[in-house]
CSV table of C-alpha atoms and ligand atoms in Angstrom, one decimal:
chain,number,residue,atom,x,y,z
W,1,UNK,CA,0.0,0.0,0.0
W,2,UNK,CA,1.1,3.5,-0.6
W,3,UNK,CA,1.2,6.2,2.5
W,4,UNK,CA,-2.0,7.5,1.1
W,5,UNK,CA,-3.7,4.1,0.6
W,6,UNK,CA,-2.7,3.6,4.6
W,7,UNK,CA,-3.5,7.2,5.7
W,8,UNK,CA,-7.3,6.2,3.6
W,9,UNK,CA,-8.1,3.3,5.2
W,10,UNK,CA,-8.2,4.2,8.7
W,11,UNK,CA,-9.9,7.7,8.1
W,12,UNK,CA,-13.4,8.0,9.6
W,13,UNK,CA,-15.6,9.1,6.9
W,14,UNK,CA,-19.2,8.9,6.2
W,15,UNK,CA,-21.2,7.3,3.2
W,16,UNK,CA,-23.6,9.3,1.9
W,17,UNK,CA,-24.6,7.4,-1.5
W,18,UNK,CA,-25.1,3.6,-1.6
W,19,UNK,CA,-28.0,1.5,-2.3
W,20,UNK,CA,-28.6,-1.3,0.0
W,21,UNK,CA,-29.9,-3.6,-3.0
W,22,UNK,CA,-26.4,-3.0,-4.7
W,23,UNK,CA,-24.5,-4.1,-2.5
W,24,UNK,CA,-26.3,-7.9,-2.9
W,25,UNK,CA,-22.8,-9.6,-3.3
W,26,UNK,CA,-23.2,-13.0,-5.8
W,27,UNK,CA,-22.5,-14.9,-2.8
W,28,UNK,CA,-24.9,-13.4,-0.9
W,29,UNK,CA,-27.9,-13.7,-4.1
W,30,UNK,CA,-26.9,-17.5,-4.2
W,31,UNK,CA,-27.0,-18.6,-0.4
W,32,UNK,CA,-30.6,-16.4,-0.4
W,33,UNK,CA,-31.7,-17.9,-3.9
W,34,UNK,CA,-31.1,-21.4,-2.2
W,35,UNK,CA,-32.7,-21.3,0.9
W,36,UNK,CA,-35.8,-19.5,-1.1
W,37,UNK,CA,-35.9,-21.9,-3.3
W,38,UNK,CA,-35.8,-19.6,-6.2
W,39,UNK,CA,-34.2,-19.1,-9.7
W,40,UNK,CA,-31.4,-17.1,-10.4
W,41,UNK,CA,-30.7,-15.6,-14.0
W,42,UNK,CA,-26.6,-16.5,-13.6
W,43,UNK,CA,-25.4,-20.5,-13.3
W,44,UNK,CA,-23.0,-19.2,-11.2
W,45,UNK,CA,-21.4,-16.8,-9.5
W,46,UNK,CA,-18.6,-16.4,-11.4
W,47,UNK,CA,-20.9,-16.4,-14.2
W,48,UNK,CA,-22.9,-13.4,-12.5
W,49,UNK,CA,-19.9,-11.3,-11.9
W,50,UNK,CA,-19.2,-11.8,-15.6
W,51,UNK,CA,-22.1,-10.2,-16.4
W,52,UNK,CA,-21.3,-7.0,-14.5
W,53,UNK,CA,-19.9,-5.4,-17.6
W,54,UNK,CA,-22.2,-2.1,-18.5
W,55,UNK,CA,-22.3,0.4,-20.9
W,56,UNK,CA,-24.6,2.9,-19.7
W,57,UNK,CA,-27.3,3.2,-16.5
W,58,UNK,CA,-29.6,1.2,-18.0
W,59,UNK,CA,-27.8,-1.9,-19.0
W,60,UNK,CA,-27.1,-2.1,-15.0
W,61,UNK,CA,-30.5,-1.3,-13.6
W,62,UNK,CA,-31.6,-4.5,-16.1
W,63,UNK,CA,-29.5,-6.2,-14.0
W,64,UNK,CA,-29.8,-5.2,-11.0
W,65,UNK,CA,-33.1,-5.5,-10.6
W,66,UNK,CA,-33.6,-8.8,-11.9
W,67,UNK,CA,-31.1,-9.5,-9.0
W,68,UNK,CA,-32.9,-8.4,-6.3
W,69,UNK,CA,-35.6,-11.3,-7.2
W,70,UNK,CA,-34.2,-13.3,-4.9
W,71,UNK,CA,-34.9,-10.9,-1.9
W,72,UNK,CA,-38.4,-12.3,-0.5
W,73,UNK,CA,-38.2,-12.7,3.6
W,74,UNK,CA,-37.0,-10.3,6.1
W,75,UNK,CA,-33.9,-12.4,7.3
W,76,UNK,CA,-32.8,-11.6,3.4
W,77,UNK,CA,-33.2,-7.7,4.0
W,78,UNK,CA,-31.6,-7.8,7.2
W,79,UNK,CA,-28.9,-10.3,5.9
W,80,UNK,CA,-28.4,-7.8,2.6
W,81,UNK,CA,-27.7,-4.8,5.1
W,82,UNK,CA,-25.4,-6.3,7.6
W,83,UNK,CA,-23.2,-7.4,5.3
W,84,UNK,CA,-23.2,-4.0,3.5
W,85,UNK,CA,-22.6,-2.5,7.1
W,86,UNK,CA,-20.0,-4.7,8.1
W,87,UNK,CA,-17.8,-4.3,5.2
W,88,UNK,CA,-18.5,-0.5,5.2
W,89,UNK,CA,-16.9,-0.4,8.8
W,90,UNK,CA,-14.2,-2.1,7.9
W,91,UNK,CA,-13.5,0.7,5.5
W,92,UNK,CA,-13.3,3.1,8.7
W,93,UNK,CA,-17.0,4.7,7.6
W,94,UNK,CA,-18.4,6.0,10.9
W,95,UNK,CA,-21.7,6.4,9.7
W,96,UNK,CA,-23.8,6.2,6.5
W,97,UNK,CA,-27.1,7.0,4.5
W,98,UNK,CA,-28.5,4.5,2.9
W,99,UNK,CA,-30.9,4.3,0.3
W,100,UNK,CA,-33.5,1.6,-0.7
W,101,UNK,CA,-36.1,0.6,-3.5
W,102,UNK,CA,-39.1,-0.5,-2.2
W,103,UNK,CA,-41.5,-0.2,-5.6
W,104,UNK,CA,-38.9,-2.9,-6.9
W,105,UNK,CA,-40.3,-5.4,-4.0
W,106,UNK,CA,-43.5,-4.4,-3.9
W,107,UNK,CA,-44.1,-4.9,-7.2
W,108,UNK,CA,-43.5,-8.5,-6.8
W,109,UNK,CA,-45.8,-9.3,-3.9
W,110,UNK,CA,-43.0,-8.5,-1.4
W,111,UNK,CA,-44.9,-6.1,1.7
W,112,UNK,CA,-43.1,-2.5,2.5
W,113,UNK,CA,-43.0,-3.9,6.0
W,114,UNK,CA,-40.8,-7.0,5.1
W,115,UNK,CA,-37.8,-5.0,3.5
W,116,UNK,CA,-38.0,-1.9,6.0
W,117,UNK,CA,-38.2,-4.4,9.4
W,118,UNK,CA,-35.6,-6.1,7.7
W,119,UNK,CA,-33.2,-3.3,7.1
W,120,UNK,CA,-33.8,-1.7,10.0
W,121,UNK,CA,-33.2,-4.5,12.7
W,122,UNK,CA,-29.4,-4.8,11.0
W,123,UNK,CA,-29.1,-0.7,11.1
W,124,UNK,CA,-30.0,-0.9,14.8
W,125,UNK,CA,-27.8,-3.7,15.4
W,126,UNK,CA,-24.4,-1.7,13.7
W,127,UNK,CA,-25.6,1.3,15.7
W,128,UNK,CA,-25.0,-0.8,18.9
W,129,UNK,CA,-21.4,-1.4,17.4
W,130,UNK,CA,-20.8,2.5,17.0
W,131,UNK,CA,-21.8,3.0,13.5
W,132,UNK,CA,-24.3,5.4,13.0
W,133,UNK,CA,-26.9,5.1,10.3
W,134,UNK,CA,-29.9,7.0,8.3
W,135,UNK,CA,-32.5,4.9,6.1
W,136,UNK,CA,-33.7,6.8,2.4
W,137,UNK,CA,-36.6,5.9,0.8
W,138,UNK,CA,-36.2,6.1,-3.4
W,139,UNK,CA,-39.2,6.0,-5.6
W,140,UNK,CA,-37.9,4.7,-9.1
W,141,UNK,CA,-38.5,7.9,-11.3
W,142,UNK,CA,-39.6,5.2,-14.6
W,143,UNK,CA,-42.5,4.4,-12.2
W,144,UNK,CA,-45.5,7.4,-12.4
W,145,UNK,CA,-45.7,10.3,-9.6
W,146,UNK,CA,-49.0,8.6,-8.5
W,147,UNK,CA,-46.7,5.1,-8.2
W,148,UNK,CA,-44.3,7.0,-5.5
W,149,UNK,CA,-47.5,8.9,-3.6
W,150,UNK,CA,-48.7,5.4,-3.0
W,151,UNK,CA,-45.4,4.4,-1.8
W,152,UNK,CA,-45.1,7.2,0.2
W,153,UNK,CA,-48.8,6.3,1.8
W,154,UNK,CA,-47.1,2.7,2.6
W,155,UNK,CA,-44.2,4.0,4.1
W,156,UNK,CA,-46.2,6.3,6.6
W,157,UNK,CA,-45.7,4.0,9.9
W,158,UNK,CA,-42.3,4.0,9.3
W,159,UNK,CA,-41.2,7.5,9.3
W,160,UNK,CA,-40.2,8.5,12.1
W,161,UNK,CA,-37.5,6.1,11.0
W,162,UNK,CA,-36.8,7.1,7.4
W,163,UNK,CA,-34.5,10.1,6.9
W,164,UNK,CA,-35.0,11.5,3.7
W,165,UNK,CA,-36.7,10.9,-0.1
W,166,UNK,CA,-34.7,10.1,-2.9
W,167,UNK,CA,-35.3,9.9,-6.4
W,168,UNK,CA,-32.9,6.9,-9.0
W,169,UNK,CA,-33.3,5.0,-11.6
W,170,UNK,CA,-33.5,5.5,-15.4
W,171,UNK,CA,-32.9,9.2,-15.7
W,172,UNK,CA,-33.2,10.4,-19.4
W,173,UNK,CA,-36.6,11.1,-20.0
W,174,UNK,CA,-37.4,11.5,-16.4
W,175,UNK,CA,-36.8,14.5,-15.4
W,176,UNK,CA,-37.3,15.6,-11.4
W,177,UNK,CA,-39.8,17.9,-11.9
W,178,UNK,CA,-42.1,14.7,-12.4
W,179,UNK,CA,-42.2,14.4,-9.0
W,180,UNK,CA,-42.4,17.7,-7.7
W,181,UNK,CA,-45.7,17.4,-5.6
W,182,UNK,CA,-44.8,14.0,-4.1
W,183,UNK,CA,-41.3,15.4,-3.5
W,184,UNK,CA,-43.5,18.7,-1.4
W,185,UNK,CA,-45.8,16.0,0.4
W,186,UNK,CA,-42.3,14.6,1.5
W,187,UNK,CA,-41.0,17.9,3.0
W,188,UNK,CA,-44.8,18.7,4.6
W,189,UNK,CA,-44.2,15.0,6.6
W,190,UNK,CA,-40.5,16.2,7.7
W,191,UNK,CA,-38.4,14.2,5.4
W,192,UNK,CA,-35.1,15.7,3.7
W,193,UNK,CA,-34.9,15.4,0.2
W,194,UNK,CA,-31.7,14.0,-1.9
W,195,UNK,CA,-32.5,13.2,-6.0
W,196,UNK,CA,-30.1,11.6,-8.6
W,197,UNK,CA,-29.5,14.3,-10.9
W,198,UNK,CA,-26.7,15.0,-13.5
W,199,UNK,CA,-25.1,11.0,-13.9
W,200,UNK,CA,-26.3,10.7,-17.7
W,201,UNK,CA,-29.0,13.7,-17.5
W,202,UNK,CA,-28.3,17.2,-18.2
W,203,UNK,CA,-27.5,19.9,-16.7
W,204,UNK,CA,-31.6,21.2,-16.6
W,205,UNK,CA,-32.2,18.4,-15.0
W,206,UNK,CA,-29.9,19.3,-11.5
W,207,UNK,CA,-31.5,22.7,-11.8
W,208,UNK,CA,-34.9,21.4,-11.6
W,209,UNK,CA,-33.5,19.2,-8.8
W,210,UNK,CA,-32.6,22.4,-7.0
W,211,UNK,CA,-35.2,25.1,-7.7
W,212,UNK,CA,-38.3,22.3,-8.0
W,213,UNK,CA,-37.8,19.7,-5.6
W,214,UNK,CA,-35.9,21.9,-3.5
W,215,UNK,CA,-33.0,19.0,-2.5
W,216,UNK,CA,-31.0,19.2,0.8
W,217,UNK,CA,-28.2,17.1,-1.5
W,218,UNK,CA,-27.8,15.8,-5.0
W,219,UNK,CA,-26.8,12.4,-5.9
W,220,UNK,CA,-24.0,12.2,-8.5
W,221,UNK,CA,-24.5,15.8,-10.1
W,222,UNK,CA,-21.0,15.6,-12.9
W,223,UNK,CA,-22.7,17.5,-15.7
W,224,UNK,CA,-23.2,20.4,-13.4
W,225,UNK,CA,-19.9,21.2,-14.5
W,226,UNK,CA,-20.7,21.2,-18.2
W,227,UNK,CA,-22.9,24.6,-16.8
W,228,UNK,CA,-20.7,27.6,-15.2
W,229,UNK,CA,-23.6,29.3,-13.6
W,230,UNK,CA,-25.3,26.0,-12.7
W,231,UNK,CA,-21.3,25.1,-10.8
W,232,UNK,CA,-21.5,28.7,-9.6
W,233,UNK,CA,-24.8,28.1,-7.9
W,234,UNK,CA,-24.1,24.6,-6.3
W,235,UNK,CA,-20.8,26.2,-4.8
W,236,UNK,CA,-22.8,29.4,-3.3
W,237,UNK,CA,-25.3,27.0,-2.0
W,238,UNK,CA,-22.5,24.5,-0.7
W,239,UNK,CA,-24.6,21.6,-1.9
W,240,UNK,CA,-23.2,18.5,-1.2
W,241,UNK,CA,-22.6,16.5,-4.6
W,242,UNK,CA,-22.2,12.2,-3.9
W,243,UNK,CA,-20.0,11.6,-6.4
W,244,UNK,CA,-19.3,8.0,-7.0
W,245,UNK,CA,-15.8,7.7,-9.0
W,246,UNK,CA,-16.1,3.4,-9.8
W,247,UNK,CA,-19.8,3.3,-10.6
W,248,UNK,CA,-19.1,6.6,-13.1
W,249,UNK,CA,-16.3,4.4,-14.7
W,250,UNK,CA,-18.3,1.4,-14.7
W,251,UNK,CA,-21.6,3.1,-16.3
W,252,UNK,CA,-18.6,4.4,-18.7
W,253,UNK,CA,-20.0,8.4,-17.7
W,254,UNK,CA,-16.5,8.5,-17.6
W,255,UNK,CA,-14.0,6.7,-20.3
W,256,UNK,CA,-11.3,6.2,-17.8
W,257,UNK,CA,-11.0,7.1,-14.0
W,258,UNK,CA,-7.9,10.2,-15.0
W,259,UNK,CA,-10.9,11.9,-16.9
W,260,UNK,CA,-12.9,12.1,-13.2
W,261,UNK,CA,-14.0,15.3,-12.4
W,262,UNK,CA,-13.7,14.8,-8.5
W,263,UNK,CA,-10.4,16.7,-8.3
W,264,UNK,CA,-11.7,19.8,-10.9
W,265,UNK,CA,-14.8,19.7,-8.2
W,266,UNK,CA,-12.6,20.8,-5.4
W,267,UNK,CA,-11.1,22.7,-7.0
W,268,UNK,CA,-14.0,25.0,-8.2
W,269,UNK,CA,-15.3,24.9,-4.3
W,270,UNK,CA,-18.2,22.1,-4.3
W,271,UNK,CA,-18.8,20.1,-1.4
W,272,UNK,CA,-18.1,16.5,-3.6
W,273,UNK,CA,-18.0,13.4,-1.3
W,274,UNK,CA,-17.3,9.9,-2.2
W,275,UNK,CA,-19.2,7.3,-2.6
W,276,UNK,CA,-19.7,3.4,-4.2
W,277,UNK,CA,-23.2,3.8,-4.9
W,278,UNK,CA,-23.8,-0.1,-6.0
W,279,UNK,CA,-20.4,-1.7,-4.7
W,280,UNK,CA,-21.3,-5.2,-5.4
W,281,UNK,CA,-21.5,-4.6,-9.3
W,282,UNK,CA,-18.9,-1.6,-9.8
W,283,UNK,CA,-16.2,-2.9,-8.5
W,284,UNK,CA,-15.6,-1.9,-4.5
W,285,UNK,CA,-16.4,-0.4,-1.6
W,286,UNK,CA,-16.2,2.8,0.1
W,287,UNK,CA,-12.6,2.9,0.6
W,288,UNK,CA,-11.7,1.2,-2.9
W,289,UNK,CA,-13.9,4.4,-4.2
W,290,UNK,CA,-10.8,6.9,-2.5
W,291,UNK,CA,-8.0,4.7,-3.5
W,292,UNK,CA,-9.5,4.8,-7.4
W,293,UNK,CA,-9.8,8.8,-7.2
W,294,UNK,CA,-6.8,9.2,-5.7
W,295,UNK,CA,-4.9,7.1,-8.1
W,296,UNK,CA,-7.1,8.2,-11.0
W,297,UNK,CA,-6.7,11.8,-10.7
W,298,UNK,CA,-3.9,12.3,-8.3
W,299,UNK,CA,-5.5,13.8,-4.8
W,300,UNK,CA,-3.3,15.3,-2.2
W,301,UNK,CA,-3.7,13.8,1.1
W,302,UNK,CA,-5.0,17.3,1.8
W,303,UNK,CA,-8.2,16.7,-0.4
W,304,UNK,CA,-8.9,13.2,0.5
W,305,UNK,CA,-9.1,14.8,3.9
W,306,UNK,CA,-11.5,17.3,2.5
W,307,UNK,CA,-13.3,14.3,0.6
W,308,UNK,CA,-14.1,12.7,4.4
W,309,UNK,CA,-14.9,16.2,6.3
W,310,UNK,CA,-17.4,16.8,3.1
W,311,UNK,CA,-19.2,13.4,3.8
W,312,UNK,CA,-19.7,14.6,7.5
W,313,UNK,CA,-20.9,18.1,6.3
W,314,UNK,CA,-23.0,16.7,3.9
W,315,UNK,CA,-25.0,14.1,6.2
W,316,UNK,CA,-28.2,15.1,7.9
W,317,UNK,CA,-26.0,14.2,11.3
W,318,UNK,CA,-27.1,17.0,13.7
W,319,UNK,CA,-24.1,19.6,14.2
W,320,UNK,CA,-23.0,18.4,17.6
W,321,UNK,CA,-22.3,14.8,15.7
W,322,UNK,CA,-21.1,16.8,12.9
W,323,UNK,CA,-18.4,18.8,14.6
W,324,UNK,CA,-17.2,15.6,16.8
W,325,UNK,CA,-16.7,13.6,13.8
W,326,UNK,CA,-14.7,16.6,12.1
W,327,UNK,CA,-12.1,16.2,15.1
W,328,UNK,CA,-11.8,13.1,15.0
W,329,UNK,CA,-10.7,13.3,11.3
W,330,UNK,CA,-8.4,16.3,12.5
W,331,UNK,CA,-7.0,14.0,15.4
W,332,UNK,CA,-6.2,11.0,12.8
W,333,UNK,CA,-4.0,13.1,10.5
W,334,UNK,CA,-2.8,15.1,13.4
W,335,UNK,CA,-1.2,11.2,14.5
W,336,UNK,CA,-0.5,10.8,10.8
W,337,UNK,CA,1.7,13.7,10.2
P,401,LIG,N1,-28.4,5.6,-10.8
P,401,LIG,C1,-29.7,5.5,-10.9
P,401,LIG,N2,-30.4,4.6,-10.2
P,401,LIG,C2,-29.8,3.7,-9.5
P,401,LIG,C3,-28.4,3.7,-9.4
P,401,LIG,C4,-27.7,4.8,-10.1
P,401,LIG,O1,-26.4,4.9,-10.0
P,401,LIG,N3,-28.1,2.7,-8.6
P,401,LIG,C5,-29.2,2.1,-8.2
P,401,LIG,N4,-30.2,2.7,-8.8
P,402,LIG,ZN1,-27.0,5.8,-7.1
């Protein structure tokens, strides 16, 4: 390992981007598929991680949410998120926010209350181990607005527990403005609001994210840069941008990871963090995500530091949290130096 591969992996940071059905390792989709006695579209899992190879979004979303077939019971949901959280600790993450699809289990017969019971005994169990968690509830933005109000009605006994409202999925042709009064009935129950907005779409489509859904953070956000006022605006606000450097190579947004824009995003003053948004088909985890930037695009140990203060910033941690977890990141590379 280099200094700065070293100096990464014991730096508390947060992760703020990270769906909890992409991180269903092949392993993990067989063991279920076995004890639910279901099919699987791969032979094996060699086979599966074969697969993996995308050119755009929505050659992985085909994917990815044939995948998730296998997900039926509430031992699977919990099982799904305590590996995720287990191998995100090892990657010195301190706390994270986490997003889930529920329309993609509903729609098969699977109840809201299975996945979220699921996911939330293993997020309760972490938190006894230290690591801190938030849940986010994504409605799928191919689905219709009146698709995501009923998931919204489904999800009502469960949020006091739910953080915040996201938006993924197929993005071209679905613009965030399509959800703009489910995205308001959201904010009227007290929920923050995050959208993917700027991975393949353009850079309309992060304005609408900001000046019609109102977002608290955007998810991804790249092409903002392709927009100088757009850029200007996101670093006035200091909106936090999850940036996800392997899925963006994987999903080929960008052609190799020394054309990233993470370090140009520093640069120009937005608050980027990083993130492996689906690590079980892109290729790592949290702290493979800073290893790949870093190599990728050459980041000082001064911005990586940034990187991790950013994710703490960024969260919807209250500021107390916020401020103890920005000394603790000053106390590690204080013992570094
Ligand atoms: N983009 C959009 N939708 C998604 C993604 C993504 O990167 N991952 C899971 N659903
Ligand atoms: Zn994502």
């Amino acid at each position: 390992m280099t200094a700065l591969e070293t100096f990464i992996a014991g730096l508390p940071k947060a992760e703020l981007h990270m769906h909890l059905e992409g991180s269903l390792e092949p392993e993990l989709m067989f063991a279920i598929a076995r004890r639910n006695k279901v099919d699987i579209p791969f032979k094996t899992v060699e086979a599966a991680r074969a697969a993996y190879d995308f050119s755009n979004l929505q050659d992985f979303l085909d994917i990815y949410y044939r995948s998730t077939d296998v997900l039926r019971t509430e031992a699977d949901f919990h099982d799904l998120t305590a590996a995720y959280l287990a191998r995100v600790a090892a990657d010195g993450a301190r706390h994270v926010e986490v997003f889930f699809d529920p329309q993609t289990h509903t729609a098969r017969g699977v109840e809201f209350s299975t996945v979220a019971d699921g996911m939330l005994s293993a997020l309760k169990s972490a938190q006894q181990t230290g690591l801190t968690s938030k849940l986010i509830l994504c409605f799928l933005r191919h689905l219709s607005e009146e698709a995501a109000f009923e998931t919204l009605r489904q999800a009502e006994p469960y949020l006091d527990r739910i953080a915040a409202v996201g938006l993924d999925s197929s993005e071209m042709g679905h613009p965030p403005s399509k959800f703009a009064r489910v995205f308001a009935a959201a904010r009227e129950r007290g929920l923050r609001l995050v959208a993917h907005a700027g991975e393949e779409g353009p850079p309309a489509y992060v304005w609408e994210a900001l000046d019609v859904l109102h977002v608290d953070r955007l998810d991804h956000g790249n092409r903002s840069l392709e927009d100088a006022a757009l850029a200007e605006r996101l670093v006035r606000d200091q909106m936090t941008l999850t940036v996800c450097p392997l899925s963006n190579l994987k999903l080929c947004v960008v052609k190799d990871m020394a054309a990233h824009p993470l370090k140009k995003m520093l640069a120009l003053g937005l608050r980027a963090t990083v993130n492996s948004d689906d690590p079980a088909y892109f290729g790592g985890y949290l702290n493979d995500n800073y290893r790949a930037a870093a190599a990728g695009v050459g980041l000082t140990r001064d911005e990586v530091v940034q990187l991790a203060k950013n994710s703490f910033l960024g969260s919807f941690l209250d500021g107390p949290s916020i401020l103890r977890h920005l000394k603790d990141i000053d106390a590690y590379t204080a013992k570094f130096s």
